[in-house]
Short mmCIF file of C-alpha atoms and ligand atoms in Angstrom, two decimals:
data_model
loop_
_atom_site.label_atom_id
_atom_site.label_comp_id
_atom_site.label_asym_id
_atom_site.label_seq_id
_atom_site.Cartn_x
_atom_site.Cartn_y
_atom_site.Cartn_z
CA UNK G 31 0.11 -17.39 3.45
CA UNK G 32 -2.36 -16.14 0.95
CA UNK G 33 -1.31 -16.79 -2.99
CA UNK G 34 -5.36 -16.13 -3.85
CA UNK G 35 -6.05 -12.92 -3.13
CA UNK G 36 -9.72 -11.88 -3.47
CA UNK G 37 -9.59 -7.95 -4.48
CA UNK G 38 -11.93 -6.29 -6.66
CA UNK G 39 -8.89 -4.51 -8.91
CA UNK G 40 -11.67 -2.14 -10.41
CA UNK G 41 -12.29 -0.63 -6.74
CA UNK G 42 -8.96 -0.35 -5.88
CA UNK G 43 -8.27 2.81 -4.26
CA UNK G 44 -4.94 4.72 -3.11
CA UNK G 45 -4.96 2.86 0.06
CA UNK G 46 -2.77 0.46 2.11
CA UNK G 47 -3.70 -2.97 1.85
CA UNK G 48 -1.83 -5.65 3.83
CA UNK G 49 0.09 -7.91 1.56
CA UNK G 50 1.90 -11.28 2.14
CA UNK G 51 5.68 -10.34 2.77
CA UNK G 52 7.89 -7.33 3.04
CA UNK G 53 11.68 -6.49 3.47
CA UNK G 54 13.53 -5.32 6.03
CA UNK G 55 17.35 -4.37 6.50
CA UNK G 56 19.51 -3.07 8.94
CA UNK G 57 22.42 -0.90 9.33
CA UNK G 58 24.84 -1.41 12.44
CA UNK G 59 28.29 -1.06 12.80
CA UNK G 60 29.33 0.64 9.94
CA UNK G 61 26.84 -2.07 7.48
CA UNK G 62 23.80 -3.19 6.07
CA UNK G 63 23.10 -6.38 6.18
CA UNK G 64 21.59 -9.01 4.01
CA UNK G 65 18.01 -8.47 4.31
CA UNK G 66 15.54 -10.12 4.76
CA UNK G 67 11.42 -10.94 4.11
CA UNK G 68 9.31 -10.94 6.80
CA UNK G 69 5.34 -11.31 7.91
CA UNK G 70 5.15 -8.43 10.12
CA UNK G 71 3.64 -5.65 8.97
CA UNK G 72 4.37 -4.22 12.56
CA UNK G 73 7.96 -3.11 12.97
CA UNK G 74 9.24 -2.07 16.79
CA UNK G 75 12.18 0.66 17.27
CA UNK G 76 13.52 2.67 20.35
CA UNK G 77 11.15 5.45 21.53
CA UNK G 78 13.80 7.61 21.04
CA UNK G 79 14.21 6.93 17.27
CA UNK G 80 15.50 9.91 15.75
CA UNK G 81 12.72 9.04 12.47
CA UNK G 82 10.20 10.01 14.67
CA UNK G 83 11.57 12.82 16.66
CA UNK G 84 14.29 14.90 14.66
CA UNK G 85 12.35 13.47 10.48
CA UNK G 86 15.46 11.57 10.31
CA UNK G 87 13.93 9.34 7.66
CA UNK G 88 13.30 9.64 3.56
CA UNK G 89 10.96 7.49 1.30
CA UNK G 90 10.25 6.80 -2.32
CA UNK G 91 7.70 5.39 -4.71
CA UNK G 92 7.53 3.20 -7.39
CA UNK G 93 5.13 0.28 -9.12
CA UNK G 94 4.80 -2.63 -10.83
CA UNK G 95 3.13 -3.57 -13.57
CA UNK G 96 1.82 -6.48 -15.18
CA UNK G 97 2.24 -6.71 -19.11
CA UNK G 98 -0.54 -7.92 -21.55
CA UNK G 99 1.69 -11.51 -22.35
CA UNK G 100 1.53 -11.64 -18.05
CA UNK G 101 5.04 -10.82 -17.15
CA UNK G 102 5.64 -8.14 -14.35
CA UNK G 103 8.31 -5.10 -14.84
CA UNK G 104 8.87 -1.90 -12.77
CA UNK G 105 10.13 1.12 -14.55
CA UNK G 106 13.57 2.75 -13.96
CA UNK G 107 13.66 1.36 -10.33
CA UNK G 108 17.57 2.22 -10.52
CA UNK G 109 16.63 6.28 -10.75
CA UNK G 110 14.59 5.50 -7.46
CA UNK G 111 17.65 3.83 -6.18
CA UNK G 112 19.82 6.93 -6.90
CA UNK G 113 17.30 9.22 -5.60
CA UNK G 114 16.78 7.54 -1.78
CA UNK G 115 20.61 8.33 -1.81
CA UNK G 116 20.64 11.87 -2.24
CA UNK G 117 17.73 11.63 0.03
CA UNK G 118 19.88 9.66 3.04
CA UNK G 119 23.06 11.85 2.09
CA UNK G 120 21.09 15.26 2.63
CA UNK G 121 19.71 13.53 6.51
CA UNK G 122 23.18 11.99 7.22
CA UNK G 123 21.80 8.28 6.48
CA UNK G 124 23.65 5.75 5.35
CA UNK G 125 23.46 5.22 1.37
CA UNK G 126 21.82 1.93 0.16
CA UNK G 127 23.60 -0.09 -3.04
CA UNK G 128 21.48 0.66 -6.41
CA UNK G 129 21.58 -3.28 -6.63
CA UNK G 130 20.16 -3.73 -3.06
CA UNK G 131 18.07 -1.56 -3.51
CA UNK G 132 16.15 -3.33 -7.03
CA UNK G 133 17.22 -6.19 -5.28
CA UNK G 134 14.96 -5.83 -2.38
CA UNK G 135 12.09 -4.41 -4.62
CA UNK G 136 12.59 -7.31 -6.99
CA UNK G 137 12.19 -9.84 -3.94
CA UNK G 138 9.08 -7.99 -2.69
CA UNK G 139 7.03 -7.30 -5.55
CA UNK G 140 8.18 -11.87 -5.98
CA UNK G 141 6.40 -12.52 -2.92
CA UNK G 142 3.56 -10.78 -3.47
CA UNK G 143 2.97 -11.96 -7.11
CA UNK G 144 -0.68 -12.89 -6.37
CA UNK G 145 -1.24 -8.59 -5.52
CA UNK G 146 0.02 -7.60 -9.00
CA UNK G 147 -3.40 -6.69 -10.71
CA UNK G 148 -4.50 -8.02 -13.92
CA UNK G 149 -3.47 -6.15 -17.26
CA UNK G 150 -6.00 -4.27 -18.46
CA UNK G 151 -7.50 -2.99 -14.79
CA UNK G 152 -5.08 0.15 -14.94
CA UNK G 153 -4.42 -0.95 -10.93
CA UNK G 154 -0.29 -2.00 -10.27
CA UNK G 155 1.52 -2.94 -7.35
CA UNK G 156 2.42 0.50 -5.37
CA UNK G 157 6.50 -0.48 -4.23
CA UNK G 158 7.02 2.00 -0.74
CA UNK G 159 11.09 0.94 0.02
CA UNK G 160 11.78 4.13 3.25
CA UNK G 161 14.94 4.42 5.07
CA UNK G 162 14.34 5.52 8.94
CA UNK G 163 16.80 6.22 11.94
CA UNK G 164 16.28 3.99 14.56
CA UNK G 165 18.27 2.96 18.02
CA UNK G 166 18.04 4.83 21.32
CA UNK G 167 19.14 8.50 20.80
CA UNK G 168 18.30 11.46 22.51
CA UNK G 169 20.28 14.80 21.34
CA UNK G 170 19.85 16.02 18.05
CA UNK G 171 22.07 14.12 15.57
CA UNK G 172 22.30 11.26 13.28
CA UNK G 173 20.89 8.15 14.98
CA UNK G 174 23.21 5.00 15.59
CA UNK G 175 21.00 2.48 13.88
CA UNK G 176 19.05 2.36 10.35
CA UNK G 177 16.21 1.13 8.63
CA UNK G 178 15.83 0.07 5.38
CA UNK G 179 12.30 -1.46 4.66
CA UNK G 180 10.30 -2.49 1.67
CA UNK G 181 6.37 -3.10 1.38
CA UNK G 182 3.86 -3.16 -1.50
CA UNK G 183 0.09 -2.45 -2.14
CA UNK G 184 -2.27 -3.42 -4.86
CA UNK G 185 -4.00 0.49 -6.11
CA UNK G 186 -6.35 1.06 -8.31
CA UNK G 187 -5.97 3.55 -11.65
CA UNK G 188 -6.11 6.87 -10.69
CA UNK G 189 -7.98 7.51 -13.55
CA UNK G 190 -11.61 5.24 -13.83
CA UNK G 191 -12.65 6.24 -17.20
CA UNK G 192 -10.86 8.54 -18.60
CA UNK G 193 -7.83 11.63 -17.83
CA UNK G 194 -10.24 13.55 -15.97
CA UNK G 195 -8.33 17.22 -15.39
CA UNK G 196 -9.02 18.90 -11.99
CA UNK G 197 -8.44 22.56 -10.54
CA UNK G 198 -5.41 23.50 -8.21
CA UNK G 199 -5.33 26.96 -6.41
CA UNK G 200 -1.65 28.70 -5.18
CA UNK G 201 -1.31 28.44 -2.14
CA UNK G 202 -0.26 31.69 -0.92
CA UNK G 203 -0.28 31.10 2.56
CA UNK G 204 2.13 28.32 3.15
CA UNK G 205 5.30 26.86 1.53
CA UNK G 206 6.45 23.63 1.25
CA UNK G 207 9.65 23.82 1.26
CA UNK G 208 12.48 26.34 1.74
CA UNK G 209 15.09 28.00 -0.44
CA UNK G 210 17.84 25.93 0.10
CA UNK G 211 16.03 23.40 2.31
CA UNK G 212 14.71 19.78 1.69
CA UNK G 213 12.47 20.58 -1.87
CA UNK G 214 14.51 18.30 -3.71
CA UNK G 215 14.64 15.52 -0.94
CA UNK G 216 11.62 12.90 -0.58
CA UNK G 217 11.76 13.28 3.01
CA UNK G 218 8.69 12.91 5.69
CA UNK G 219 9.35 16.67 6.86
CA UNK G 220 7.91 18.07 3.10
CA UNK G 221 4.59 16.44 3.12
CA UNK G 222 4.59 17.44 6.72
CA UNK G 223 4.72 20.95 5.77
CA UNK G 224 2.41 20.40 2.79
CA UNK G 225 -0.84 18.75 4.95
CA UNK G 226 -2.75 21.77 6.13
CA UNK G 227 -1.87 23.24 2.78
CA UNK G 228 -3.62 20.50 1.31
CA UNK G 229 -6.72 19.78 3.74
CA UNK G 230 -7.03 23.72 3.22
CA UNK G 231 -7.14 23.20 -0.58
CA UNK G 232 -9.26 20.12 -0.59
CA UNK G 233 -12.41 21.76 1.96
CA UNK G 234 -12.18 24.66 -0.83
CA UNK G 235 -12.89 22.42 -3.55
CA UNK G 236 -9.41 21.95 -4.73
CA UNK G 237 -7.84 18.63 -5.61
CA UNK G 238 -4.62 20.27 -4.56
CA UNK G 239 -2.39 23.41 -4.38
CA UNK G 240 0.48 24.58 -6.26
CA UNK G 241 3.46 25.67 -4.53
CA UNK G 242 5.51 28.91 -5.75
CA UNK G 243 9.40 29.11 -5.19
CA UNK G 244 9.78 29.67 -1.53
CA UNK G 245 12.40 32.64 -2.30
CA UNK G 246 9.99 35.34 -4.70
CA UNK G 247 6.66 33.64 -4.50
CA UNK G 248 6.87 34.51 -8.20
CA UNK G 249 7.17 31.14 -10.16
CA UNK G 250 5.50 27.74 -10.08
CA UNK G 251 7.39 24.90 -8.31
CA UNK G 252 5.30 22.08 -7.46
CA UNK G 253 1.66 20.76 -7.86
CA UNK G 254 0.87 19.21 -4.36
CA UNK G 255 3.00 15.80 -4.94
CA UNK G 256 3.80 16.12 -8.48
CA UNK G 257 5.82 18.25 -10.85
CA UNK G 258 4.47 21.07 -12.96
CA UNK G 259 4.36 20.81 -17.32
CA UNK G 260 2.82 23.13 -19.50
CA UNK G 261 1.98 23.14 -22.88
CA UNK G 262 3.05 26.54 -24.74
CA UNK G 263 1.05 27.71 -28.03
CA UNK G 264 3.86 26.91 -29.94
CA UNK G 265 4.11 23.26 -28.71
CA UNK G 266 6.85 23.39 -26.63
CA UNK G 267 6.74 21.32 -23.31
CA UNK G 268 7.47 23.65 -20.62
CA UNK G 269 8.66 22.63 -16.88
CA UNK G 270 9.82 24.53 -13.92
CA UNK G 271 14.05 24.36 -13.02
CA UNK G 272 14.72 25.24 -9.17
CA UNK G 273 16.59 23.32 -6.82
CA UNK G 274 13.73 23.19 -3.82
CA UNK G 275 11.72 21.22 -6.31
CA UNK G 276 11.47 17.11 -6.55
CA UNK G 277 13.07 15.40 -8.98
CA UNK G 278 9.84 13.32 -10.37
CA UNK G 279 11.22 10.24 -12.27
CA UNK G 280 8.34 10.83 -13.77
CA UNK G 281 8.91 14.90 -15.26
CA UNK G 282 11.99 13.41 -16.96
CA UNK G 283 10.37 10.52 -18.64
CA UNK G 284 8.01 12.59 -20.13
CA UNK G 285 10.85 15.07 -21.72
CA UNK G 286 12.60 12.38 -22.49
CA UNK G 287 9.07 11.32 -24.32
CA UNK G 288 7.96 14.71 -25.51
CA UNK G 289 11.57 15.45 -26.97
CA UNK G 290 12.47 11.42 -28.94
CA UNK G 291 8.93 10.36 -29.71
CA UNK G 292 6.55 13.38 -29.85
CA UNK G 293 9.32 15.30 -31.72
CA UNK G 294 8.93 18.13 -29.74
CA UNK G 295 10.66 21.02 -27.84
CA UNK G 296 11.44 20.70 -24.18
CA UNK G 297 12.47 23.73 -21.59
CA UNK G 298 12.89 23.68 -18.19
CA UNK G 299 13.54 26.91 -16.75
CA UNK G 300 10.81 29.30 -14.67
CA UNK G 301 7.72 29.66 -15.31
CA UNK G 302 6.36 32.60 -13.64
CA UNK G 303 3.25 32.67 -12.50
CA UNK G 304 2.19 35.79 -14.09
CA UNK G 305 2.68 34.21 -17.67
CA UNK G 306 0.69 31.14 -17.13
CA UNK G 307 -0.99 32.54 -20.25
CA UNK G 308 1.51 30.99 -22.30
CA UNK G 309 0.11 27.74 -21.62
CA UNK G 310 -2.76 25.81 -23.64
CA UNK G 311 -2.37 22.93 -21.99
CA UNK G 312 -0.94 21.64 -18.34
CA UNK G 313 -0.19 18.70 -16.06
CA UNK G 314 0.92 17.63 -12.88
CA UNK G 315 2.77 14.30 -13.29
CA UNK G 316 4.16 11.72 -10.85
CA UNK G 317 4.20 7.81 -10.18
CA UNK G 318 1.00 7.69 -8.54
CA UNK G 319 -1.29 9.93 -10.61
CA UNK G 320 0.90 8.93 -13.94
CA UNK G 321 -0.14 12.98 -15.43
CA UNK G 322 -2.81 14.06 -14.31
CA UNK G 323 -3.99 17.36 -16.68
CA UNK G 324 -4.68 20.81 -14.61
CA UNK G 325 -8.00 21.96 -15.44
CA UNK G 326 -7.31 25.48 -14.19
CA UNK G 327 -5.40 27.16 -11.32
CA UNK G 328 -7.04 29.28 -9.06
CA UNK G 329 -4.47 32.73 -8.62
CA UNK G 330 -5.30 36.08 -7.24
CA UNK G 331 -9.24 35.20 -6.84
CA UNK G 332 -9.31 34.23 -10.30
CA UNK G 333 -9.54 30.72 -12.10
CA UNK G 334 -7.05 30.50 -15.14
CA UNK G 335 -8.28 27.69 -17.13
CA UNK G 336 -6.08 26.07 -19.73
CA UNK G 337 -7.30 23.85 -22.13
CA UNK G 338 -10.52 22.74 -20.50
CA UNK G 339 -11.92 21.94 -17.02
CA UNK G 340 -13.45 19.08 -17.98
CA UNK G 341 -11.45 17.33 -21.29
CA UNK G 342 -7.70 16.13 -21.31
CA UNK G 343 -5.60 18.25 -23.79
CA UNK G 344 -4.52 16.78 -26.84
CA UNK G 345 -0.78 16.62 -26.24
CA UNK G 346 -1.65 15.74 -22.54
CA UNK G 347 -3.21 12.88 -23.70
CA UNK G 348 -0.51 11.94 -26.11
CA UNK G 349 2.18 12.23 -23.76
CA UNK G 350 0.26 10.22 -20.97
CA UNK G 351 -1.02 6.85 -23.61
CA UNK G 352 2.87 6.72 -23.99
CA UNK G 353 4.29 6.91 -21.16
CA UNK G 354 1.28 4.20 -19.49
CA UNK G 355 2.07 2.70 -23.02
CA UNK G 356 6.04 2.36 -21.68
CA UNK G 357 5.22 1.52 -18.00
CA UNK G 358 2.72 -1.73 -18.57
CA UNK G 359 4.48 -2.95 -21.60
CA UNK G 360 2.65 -1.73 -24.77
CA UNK G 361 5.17 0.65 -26.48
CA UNK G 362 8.74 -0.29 -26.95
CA UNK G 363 10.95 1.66 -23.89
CA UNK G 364 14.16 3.22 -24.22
CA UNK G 365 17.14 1.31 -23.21
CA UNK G 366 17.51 0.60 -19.27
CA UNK G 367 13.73 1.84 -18.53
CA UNK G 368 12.30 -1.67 -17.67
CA UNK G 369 13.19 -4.21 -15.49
CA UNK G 370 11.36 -7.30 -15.58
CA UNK G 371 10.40 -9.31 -12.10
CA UNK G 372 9.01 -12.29 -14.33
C1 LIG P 240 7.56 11.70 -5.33
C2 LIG P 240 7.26 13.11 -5.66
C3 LIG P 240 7.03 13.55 -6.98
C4 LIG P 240 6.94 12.60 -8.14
O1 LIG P 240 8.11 11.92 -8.41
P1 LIG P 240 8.07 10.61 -9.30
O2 LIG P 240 9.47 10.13 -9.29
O3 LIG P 240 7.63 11.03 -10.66
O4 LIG P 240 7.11 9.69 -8.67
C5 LIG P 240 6.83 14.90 -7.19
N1 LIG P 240 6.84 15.79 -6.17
C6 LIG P 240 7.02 15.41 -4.89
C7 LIG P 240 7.00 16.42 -3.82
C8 LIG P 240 7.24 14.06 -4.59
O5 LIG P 240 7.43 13.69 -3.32
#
């Protein structure tokens, strides 16, 4: 087994990378059971698996960080935990325990210790746990047999020198997700719905598109993989409320941030598309991309830029040193946020 690992953290990507050990579990008979860490990065299930038939299956996404005095925490891994079981509960799969489930990310992100990248790179150790429904099952229905699984991979900082904002258009041809659908689930069949969306978006010069609610096509829901904020001219930090939207662990650390240590405002409610106006500044945030600011949002044949296409906004940039400033260690976190591996 490898404990050097030879990576070059400052090329680090968004890609997988094969790491030393991962965790499995399975649920039979009513159970999970214990779990365990295997080599494998190969896993075999029945043909007939209703993950990859009927999108029995949901996912989620965390990291790990290593701290300045070399220690290694994730943040709010128990938020993940609850999340994969509204997830399971809304594709009739089994819930996991919130302590298996840090558990298992605790004992994964352990046995890959050499992956964790150096403080100071901006790379961490991407944590994928998924739940999938296995066994052999052929009519549509919940499958007999479940999944749990757990790998990591070493990526790189989003952002190589600097909060670089980038441009989003509407999509106005698909949706992601329907009324009272799967929005708020982190299940496969979303980013299903979401790829041609996105390939479309990305061959037009877009880093992305931004969905509206599925119901009016009026108001902003999501920004590809990532929740909507905006900035109003009166300093408030704005966010969309719908129920066919994500959750991002993310979104509610930063109004948690923007409201006890930025002092400011918070409102989540709609934000209409038509009044994106009221915005000086905006961001997409999530785990992966941490915020990343919206340069401008291309609606109607028209680009509405916000603060700048090219520099991060000054509340932006505020709101994203302390959250990063929370996640690897730097500025103190509210109670329960950080869990230490070492
Ligand atoms: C995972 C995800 C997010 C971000 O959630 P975080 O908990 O902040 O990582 C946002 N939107 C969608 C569609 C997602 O799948």
């Amino acid at each position: 087994m490898s404990t050097n690992v030879n990576i070059d953290w400052d090329k680090l990507g968004f890609a997988y990378t094969k790491t030393d050990l991962r965790y499995i579990s399975i649920w039979e008979n009513g159970k999970w059971d214990d779990g365990k860490l295997v080599e494998d990065n190969n896993i075999s299930i029945s043909e007939a698996s209703t993950a990859l038939h009927y999108g029995q299956q949901c996912f989620e996404g965390l990291k790990a960080y290593r701290t300045k005095d070399d220690s290694i925490q994730l943040f709010r891994p128990d938020q993940n935990a609850k999340r994969i079981n509204r997830s399971c509960k809304r594709v009739l799969m089994p819930e996991i325990p919130v302590e298996k489930f840090v558990d298992a990310c605790l004992q994964v992100v352990k046995a890959n210790e050499a992956f964790v990248p150096p403080y100071g790179t901006g790379a961490t150790l991407y944590i994928r746990p998924y739940v999938i429904g296995i066994g052999d099952n052929l009519g549509v229905g919940p499958a007999p047999k479940f999944l749990f699984g757990v790998f990591c991979c070493p990526v790189g900082a989003y952002f190589k020198g600097g909060l670089a904002p980038v441009n989003f258009m509407i999509s106005e041809k698909y949706d992601r997700a329907a009324p009272h659908g799967t929005g708020a689930d982190k299940i496969g069949g979303n980013y299903a719905a979401s790829l041609l969306a996105h390939v479309e978006a990305t061959k037009r010069g877009f880093a992305d598109c931004v969905y509206l609610d599925p119901a009016t096509h009026t108001k902003i829901e999501e920004v590809g993989a990532a929740n909507f904020f905006g900035i109003t001219k009166d300093n408030v930090f704005a966010t969309p409320k719908s129920p066919s939207i994500l959750p991002s662990i993310t979104k509610y650390s930063l109004i948690h941030i923007a409201k006890e240590y930025l002092k400011m405002q918070v409102e989540e409610r709609d934000i209409p598309i038509d009044s994106i106006s009221e915005f000086k500044e905006a961001g997409a945030c999530g785990t992966a991309a941490v915020i990343t600011p919206i340069g401008g949002i291309e609606y109607n044949g028209e680009l509405h830029v916000f603060h700048s296409e090219t520099e991060v906004g000054p509340i932006t940039k505020k709101l994203y040193d302390t959250l990063y400033g929370i996640q690897f260690g730097d500025v103190e976190a509210p109670e329960g946020w950080i869990v230490k591996v070492k």
